[in-house]
PDB file of C-alpha atoms in Angstrom:
ATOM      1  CA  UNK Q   1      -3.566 -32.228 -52.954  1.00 34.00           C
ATOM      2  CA  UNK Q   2      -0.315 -32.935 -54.306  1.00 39.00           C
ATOM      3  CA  UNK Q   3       1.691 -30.553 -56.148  1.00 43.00           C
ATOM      4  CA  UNK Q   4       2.765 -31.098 -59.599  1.00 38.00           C
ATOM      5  CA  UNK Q   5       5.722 -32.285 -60.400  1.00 42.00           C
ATOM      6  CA  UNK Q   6       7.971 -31.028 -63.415  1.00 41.00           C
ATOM      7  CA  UNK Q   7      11.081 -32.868 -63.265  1.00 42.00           C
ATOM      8  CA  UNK Q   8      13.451 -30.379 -65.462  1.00 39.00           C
ATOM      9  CA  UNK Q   9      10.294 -29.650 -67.580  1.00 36.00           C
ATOM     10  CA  UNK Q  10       9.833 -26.425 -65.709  1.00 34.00           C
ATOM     11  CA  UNK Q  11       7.976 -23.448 -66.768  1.00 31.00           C
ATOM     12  CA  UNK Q  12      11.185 -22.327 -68.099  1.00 35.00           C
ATOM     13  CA  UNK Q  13      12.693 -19.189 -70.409  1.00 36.00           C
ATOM     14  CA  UNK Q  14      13.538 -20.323 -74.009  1.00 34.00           C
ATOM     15  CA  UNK Q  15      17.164 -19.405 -75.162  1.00 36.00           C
ATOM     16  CA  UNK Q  16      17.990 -18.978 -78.799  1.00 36.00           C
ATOM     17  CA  UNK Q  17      20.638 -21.291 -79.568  1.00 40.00           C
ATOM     18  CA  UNK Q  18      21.713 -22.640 -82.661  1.00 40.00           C
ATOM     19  CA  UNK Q  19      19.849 -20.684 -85.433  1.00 42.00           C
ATOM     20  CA  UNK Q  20      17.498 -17.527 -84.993  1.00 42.00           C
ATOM     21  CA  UNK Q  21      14.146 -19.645 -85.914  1.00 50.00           C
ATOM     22  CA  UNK Q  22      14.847 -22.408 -83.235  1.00 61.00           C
ATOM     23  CA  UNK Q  23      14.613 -22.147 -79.921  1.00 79.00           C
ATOM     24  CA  UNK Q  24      15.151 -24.550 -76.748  1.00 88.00           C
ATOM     25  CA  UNK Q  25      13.709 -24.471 -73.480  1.00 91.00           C
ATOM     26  CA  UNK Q  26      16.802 -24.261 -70.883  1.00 92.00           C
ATOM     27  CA  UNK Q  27      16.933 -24.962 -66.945  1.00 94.00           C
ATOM     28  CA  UNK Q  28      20.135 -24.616 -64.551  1.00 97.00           C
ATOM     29  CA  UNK Q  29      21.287 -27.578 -62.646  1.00 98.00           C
ATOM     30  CA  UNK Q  30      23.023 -27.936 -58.901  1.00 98.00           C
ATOM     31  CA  UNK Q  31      24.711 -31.345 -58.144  1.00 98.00           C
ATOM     32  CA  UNK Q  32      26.589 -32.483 -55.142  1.00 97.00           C
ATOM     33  CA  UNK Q  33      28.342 -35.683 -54.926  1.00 96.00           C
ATOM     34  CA  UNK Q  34      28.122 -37.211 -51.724  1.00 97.00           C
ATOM     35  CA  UNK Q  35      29.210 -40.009 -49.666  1.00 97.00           C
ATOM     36  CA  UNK Q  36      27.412 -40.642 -45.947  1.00 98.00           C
ATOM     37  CA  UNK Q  37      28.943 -40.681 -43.153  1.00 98.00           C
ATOM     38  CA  UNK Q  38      29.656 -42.857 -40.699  1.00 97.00           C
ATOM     39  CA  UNK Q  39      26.659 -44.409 -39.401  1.00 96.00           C
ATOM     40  CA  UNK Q  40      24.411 -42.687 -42.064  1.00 97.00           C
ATOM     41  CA  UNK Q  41      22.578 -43.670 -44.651  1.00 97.00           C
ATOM     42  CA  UNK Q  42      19.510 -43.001 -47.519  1.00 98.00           C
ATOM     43  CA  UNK Q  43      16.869 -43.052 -45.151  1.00 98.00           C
ATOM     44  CA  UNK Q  44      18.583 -40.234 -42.759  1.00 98.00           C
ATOM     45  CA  UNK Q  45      18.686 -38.247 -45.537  1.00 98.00           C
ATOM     46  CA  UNK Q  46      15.416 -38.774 -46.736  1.00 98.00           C
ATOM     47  CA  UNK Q  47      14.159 -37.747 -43.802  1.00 98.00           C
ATOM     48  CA  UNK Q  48      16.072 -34.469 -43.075  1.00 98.00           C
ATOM     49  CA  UNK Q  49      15.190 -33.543 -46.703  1.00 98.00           C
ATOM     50  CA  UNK Q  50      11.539 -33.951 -46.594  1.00 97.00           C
ATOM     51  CA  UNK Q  51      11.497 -32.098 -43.062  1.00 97.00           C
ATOM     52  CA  UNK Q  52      13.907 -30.105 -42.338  1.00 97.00           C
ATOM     53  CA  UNK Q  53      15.250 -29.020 -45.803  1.00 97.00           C
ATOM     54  CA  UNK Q  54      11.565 -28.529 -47.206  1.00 96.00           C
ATOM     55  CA  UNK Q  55      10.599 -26.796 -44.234  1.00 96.00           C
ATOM     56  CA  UNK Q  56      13.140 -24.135 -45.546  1.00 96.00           C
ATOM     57  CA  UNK Q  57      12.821 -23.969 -49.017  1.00 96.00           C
ATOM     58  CA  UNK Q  58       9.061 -23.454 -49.279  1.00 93.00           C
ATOM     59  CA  UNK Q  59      10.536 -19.752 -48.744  1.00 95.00           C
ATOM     60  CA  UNK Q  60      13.077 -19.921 -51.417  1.00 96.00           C
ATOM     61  CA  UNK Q  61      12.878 -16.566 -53.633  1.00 96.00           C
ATOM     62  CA  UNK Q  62      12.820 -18.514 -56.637  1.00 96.00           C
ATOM     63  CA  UNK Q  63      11.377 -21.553 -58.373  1.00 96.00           C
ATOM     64  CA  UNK Q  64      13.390 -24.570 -57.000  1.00 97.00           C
ATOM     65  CA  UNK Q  65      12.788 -28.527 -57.686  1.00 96.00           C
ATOM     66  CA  UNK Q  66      14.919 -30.602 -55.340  1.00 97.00           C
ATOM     67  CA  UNK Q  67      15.763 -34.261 -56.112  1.00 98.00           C
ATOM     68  CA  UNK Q  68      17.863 -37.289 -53.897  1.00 98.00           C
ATOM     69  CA  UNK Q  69      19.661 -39.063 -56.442  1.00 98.00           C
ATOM     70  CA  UNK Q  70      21.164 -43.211 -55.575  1.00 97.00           C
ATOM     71  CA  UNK Q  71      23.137 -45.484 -58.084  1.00 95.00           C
ATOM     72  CA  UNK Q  72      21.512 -48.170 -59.709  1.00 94.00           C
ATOM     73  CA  UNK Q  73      23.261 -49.520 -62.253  1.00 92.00           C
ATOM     74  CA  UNK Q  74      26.659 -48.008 -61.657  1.00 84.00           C
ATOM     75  CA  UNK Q  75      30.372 -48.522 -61.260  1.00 81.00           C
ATOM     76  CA  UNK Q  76      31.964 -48.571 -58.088  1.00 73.00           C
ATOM     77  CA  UNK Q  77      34.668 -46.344 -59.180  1.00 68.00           C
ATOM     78  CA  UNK Q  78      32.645 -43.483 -59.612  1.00 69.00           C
ATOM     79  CA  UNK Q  79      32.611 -43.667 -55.298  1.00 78.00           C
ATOM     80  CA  UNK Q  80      29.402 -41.616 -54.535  1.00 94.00           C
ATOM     81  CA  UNK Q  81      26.463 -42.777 -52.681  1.00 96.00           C
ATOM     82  CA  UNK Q  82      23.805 -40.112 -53.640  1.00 96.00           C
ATOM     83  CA  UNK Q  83      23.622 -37.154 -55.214  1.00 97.00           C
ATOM     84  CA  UNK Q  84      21.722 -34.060 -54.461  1.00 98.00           C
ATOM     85  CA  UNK Q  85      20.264 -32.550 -58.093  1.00 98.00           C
ATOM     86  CA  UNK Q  86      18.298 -29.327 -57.677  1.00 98.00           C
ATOM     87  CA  UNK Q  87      16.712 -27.031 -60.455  1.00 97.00           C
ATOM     88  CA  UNK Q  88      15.763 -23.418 -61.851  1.00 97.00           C
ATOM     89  CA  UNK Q  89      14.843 -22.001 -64.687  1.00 94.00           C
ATOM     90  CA  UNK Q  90      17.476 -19.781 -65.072  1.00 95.00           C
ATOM     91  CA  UNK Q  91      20.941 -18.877 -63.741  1.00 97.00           C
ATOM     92  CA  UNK Q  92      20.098 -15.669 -62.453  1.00 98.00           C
ATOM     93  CA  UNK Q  93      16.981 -18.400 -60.079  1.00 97.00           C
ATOM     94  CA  UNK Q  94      19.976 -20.615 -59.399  1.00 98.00           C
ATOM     95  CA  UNK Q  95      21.691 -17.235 -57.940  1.00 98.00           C
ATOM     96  CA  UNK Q  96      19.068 -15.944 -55.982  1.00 98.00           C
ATOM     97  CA  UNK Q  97      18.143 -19.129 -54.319  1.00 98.00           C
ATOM     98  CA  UNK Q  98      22.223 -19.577 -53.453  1.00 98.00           C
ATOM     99  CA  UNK Q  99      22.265 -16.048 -52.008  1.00 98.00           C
ATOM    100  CA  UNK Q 100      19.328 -16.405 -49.879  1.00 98.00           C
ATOM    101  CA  UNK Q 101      20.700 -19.894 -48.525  1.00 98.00           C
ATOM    102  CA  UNK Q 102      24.289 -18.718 -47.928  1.00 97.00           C
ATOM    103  CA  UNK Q 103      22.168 -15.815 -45.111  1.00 98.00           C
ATOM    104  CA  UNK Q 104      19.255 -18.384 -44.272  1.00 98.00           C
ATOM    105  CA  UNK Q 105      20.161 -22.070 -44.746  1.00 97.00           C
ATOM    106  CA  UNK Q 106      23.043 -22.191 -42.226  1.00 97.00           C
ATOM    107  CA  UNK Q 107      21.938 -24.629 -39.728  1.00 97.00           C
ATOM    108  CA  UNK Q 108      19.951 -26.227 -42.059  1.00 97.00           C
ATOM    109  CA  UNK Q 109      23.271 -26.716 -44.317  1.00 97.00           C
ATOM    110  CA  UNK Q 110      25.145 -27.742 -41.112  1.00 98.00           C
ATOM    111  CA  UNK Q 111      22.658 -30.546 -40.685  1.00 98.00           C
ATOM    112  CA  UNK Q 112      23.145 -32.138 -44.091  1.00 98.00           C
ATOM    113  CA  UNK Q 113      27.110 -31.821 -43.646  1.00 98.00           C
ATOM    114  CA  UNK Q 114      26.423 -34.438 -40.635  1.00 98.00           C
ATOM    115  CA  UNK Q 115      24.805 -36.747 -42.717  1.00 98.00           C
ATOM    116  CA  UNK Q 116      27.356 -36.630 -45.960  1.00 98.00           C
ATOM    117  CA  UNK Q 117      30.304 -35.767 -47.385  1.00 98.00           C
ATOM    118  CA  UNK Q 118      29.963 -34.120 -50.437  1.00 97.00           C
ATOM    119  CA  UNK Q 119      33.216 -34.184 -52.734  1.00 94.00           C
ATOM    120  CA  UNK Q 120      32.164 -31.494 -55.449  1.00 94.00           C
ATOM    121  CA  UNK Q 121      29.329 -28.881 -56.020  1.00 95.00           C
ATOM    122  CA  UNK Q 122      28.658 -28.702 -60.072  1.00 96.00           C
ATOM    123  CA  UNK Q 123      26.183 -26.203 -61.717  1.00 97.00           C
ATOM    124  CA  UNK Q 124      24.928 -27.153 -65.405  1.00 97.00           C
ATOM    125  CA  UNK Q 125      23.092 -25.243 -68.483  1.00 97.00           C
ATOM    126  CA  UNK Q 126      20.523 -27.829 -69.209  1.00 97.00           C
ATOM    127  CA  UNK Q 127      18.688 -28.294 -72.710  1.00 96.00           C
ATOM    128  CA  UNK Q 128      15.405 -29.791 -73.150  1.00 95.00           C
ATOM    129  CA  UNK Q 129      15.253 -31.996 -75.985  1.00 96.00           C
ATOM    130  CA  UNK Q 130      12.133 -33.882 -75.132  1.00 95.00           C
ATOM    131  CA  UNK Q 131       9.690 -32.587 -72.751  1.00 92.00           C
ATOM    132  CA  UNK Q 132       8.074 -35.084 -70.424  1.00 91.00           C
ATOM    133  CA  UNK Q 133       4.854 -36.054 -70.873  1.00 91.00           C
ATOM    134  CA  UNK Q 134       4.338 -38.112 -67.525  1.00 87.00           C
ATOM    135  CA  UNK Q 135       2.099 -37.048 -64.916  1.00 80.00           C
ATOM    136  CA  UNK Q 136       4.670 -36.898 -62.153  1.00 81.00           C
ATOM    137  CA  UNK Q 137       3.418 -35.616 -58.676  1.00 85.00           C
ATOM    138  CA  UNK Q 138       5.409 -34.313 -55.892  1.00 91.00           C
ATOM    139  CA  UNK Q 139       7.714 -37.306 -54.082  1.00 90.00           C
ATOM    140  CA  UNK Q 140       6.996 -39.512 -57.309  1.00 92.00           C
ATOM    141  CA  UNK Q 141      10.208 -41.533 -57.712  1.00 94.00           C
ATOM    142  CA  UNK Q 142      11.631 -42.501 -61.517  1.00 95.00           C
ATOM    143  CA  UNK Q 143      14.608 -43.243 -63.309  1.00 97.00           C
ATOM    144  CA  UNK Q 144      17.211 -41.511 -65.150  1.00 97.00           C
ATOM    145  CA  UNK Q 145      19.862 -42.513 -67.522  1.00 98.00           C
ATOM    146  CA  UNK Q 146      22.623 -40.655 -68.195  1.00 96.00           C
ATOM    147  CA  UNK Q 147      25.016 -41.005 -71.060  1.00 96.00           C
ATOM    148  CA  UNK Q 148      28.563 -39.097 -71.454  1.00 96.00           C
ATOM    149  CA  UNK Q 149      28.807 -37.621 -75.153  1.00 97.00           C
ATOM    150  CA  UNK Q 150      31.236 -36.277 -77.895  1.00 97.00           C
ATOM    151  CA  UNK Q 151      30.601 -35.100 -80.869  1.00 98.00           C
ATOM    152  CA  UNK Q 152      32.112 -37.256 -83.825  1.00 97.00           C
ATOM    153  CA  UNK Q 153      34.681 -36.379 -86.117  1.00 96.00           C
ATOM    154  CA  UNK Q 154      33.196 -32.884 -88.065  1.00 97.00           C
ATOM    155  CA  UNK Q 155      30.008 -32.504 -86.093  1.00 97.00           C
ATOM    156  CA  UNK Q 156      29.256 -30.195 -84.043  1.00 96.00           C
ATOM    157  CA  UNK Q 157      26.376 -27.723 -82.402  1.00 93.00           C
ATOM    158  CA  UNK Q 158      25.160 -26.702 -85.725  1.00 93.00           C
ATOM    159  CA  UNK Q 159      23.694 -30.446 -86.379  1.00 95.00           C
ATOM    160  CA  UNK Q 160      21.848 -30.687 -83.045  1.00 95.00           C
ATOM    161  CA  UNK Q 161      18.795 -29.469 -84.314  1.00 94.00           C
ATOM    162  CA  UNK Q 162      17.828 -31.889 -87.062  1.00 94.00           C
ATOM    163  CA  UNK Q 163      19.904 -35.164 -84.844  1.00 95.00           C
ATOM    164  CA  UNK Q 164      17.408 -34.017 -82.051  1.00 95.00           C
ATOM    165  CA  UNK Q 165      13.952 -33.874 -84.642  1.00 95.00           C
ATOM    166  CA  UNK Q 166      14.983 -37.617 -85.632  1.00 95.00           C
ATOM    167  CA  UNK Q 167      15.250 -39.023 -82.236  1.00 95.00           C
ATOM    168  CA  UNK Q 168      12.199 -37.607 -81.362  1.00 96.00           C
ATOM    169  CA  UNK Q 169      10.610 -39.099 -83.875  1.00 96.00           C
ATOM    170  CA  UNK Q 170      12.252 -42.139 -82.968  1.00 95.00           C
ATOM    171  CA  UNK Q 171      10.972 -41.845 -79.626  1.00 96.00           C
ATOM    172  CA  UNK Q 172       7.593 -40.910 -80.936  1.00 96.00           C
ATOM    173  CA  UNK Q 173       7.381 -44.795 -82.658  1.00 94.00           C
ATOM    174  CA  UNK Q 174       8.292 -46.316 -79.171  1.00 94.00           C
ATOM    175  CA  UNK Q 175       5.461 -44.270 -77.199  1.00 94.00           C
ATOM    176  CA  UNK Q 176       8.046 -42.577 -74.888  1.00 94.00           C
ATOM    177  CA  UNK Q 177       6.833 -40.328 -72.470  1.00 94.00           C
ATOM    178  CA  UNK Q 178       9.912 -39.622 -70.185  1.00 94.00           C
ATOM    179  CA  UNK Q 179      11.805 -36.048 -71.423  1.00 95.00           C
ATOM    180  CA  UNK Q 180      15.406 -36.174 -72.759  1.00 97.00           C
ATOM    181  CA  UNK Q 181      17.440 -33.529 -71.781  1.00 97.00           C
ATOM    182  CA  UNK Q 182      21.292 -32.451 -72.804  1.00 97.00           C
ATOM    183  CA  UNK Q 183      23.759 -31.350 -70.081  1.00 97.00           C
ATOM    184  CA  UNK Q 184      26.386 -29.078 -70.830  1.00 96.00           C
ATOM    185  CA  UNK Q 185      29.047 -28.276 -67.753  1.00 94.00           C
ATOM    186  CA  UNK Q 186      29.364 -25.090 -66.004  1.00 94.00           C
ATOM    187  CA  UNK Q 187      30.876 -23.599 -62.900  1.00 92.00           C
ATOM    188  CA  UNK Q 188      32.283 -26.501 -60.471  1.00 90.00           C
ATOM    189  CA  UNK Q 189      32.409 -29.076 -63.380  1.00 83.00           C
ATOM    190  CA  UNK Q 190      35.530 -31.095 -63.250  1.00 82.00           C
ATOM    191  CA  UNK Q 191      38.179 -29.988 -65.594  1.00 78.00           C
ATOM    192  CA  UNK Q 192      39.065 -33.802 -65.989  1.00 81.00           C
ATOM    193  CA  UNK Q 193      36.686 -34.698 -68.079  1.00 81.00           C
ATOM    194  CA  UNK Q 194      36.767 -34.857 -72.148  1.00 87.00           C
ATOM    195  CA  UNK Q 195      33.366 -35.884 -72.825  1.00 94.00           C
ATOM    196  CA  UNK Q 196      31.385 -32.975 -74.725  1.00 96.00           C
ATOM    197  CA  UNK Q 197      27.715 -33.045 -72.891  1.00 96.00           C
ATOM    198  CA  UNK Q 198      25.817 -35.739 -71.245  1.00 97.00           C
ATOM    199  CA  UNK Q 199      22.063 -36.764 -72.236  1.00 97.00           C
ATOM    200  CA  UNK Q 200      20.331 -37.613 -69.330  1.00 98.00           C
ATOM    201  CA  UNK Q 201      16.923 -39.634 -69.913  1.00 97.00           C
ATOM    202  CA  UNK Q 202      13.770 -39.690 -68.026  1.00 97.00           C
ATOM    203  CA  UNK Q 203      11.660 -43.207 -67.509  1.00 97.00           C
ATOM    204  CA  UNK Q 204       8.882 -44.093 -64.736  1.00 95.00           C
ATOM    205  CA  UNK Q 205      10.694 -47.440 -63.765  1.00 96.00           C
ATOM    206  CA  UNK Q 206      12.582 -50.097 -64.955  1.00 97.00           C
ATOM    207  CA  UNK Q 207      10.775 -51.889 -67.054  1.00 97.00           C
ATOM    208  CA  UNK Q 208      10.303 -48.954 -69.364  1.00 96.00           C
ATOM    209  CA  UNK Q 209      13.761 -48.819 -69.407  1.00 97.00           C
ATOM    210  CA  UNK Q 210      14.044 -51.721 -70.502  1.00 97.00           C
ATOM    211  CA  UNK Q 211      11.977 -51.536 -72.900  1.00 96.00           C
ATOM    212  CA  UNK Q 212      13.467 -48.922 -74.116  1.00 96.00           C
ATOM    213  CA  UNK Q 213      17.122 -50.659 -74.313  1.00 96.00           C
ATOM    214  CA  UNK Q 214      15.365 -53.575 -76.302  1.00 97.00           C
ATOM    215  CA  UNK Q 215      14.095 -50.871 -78.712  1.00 96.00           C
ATOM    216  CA  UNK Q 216      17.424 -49.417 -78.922  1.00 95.00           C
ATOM    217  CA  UNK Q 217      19.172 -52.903 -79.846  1.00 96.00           C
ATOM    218  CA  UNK Q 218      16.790 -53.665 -82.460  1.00 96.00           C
ATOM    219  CA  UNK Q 219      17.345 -50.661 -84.112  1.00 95.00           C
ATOM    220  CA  UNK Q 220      21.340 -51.332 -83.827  1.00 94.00           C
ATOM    221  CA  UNK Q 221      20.999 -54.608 -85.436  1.00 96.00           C
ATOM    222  CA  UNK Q 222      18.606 -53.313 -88.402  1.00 95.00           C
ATOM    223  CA  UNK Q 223      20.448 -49.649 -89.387  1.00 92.00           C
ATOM    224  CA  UNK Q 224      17.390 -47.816 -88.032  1.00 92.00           C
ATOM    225  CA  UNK Q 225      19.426 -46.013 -84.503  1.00 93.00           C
ATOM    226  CA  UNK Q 226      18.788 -42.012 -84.894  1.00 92.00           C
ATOM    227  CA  UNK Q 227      22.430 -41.347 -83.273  1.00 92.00           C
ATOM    228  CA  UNK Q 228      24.705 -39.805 -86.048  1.00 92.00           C
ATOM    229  CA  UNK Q 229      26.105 -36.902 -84.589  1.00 96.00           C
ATOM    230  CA  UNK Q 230      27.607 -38.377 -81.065  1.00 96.00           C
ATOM    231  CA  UNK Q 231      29.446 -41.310 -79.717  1.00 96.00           C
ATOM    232  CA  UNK Q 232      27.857 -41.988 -75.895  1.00 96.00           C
ATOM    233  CA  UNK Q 233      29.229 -44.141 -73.941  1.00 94.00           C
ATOM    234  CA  UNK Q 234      26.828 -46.799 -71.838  1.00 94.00           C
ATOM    235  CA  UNK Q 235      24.681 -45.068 -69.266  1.00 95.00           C
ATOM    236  CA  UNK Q 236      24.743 -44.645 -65.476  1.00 95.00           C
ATOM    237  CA  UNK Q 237      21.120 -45.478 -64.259  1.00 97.00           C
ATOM    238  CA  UNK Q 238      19.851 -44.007 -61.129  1.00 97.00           C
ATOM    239  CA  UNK Q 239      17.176 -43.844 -58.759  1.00 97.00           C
ATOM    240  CA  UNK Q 240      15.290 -40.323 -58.477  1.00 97.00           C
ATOM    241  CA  UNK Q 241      13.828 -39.489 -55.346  1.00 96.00           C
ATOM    242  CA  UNK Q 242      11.793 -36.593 -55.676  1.00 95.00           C
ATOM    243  CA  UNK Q 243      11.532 -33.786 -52.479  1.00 96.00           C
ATOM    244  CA  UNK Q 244      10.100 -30.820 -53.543  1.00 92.00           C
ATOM    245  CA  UNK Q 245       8.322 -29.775 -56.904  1.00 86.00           C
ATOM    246  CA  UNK Q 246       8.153 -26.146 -58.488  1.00 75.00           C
ATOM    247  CA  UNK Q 247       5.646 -24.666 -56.169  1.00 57.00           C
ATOM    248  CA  UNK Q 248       6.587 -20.619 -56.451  1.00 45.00           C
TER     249      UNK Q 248
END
């Protein structure tokens, strides 16, 4: 039987943020960005992850859902070839599973270093603002789209909240069932970069996406878009491969 798969939409803690009566659901991120190496590529990886990696982190001492990550609508200056995006609930699960793999996960580690180069290692507070209501199962693949934000001139945290009820309402008209999540940058993050947060969205393939961009355009063109709060800039699309769901 396969096991479940969350996708960010863990069986997470809720943090109060914002006001005392409202209260989001909140994950921690890992990324690495990684390049392969010579005479490398996805389907190495793949298999060391499903094998070798999973092998080890079925005895992880915390909650952990680990996801391959490829470009698909991209630009080539961003100079990654995958990305490996892994999840917790909390911090304090992001630090236990870290600990554990610093004393545990050395030749496994070693292994991956063969197969890529990976340029930067990023943790991120994560904020549900749309859980997903898609019946992923473990190794599912999707898509998600993610979108580097800034708050507009005189808006800031305290209007998240109601921006976030209208866009789920929004999403509510188009029958969306992928979950929406806001990324704010923690410990590893570049130092580079101005952009407030990123929203990263959740579809099960292309052609929702697409349908989903049409939506979007029509509701440009008629005064309708939800977005008052933030100016994104056009998303990076990618491929998700999933490798392990929650499981412990």
């Amino acid at each position: 039987m396969k096991k479940t798969l969350i996708l960010i939409a863990l069986i997470g803690s809720s943090f109060q943020v914002f006001s005392n009566e409202d209260a989001y659901v909140t994950y921690t991120g890992e990324v690495l960005q990684c390049n392969f190496n010579k005479g490398r590529d996805l389907d190495k990886v793949l298999e060391f992850v499903r094998n070798d990696w999973y092998e080890l982190a079925d005895s992880y001492p915390a909650p952990y859902e680990g996801n391959v990550v490829t470009p698909q609508l991209y630009d080539d200056n961003e100079g990654y070839d995958l990305y490996w995006v892994g999840f917790t609930t909390n911090n304090n699960a992001m630090g236990q599973v870290l600990d554990w793999f610093s004393v545990n996960g050395t030749k496994t580690f070693a292994k991956w270093q063969s197969l890529v180069d990976c340029a930067s290692w990023s943790q991120w507070d994560i904020f549900e603002v749309r859980a997903n209501q898609t019946d992923y199962q473990e190794g599912d693949n999707n898509i998600w789209a993610l979108h580097s934000c800034s708050f507009k001139q005189g808006k800031g945290a305290s209007d998240i909240r109601e921006n976030d009820n209208v866009w789920n309402e929004f999403l509510d008209s188009l029958d969306h069932k992928g979950g929406v999540w806001r990324w704010w940058a923690a410990g590893g993050s570049s130092l580079e970069e101005t952009n407030d947060f990123y929203v990263n969205m959740g579809f099960s393939s292309m052609t929702e996406y697409g349908n989903y961009r049409d939506a979007r355009l029509k509701s440009l063109v008629d005064g309708t878009y939800p977005e008052t709060i933030a100016d994104c800039l056009p998303p990076r699309v990618y491929s998700v491969n999933n490798i392990k769901a929650i499981s412990n």
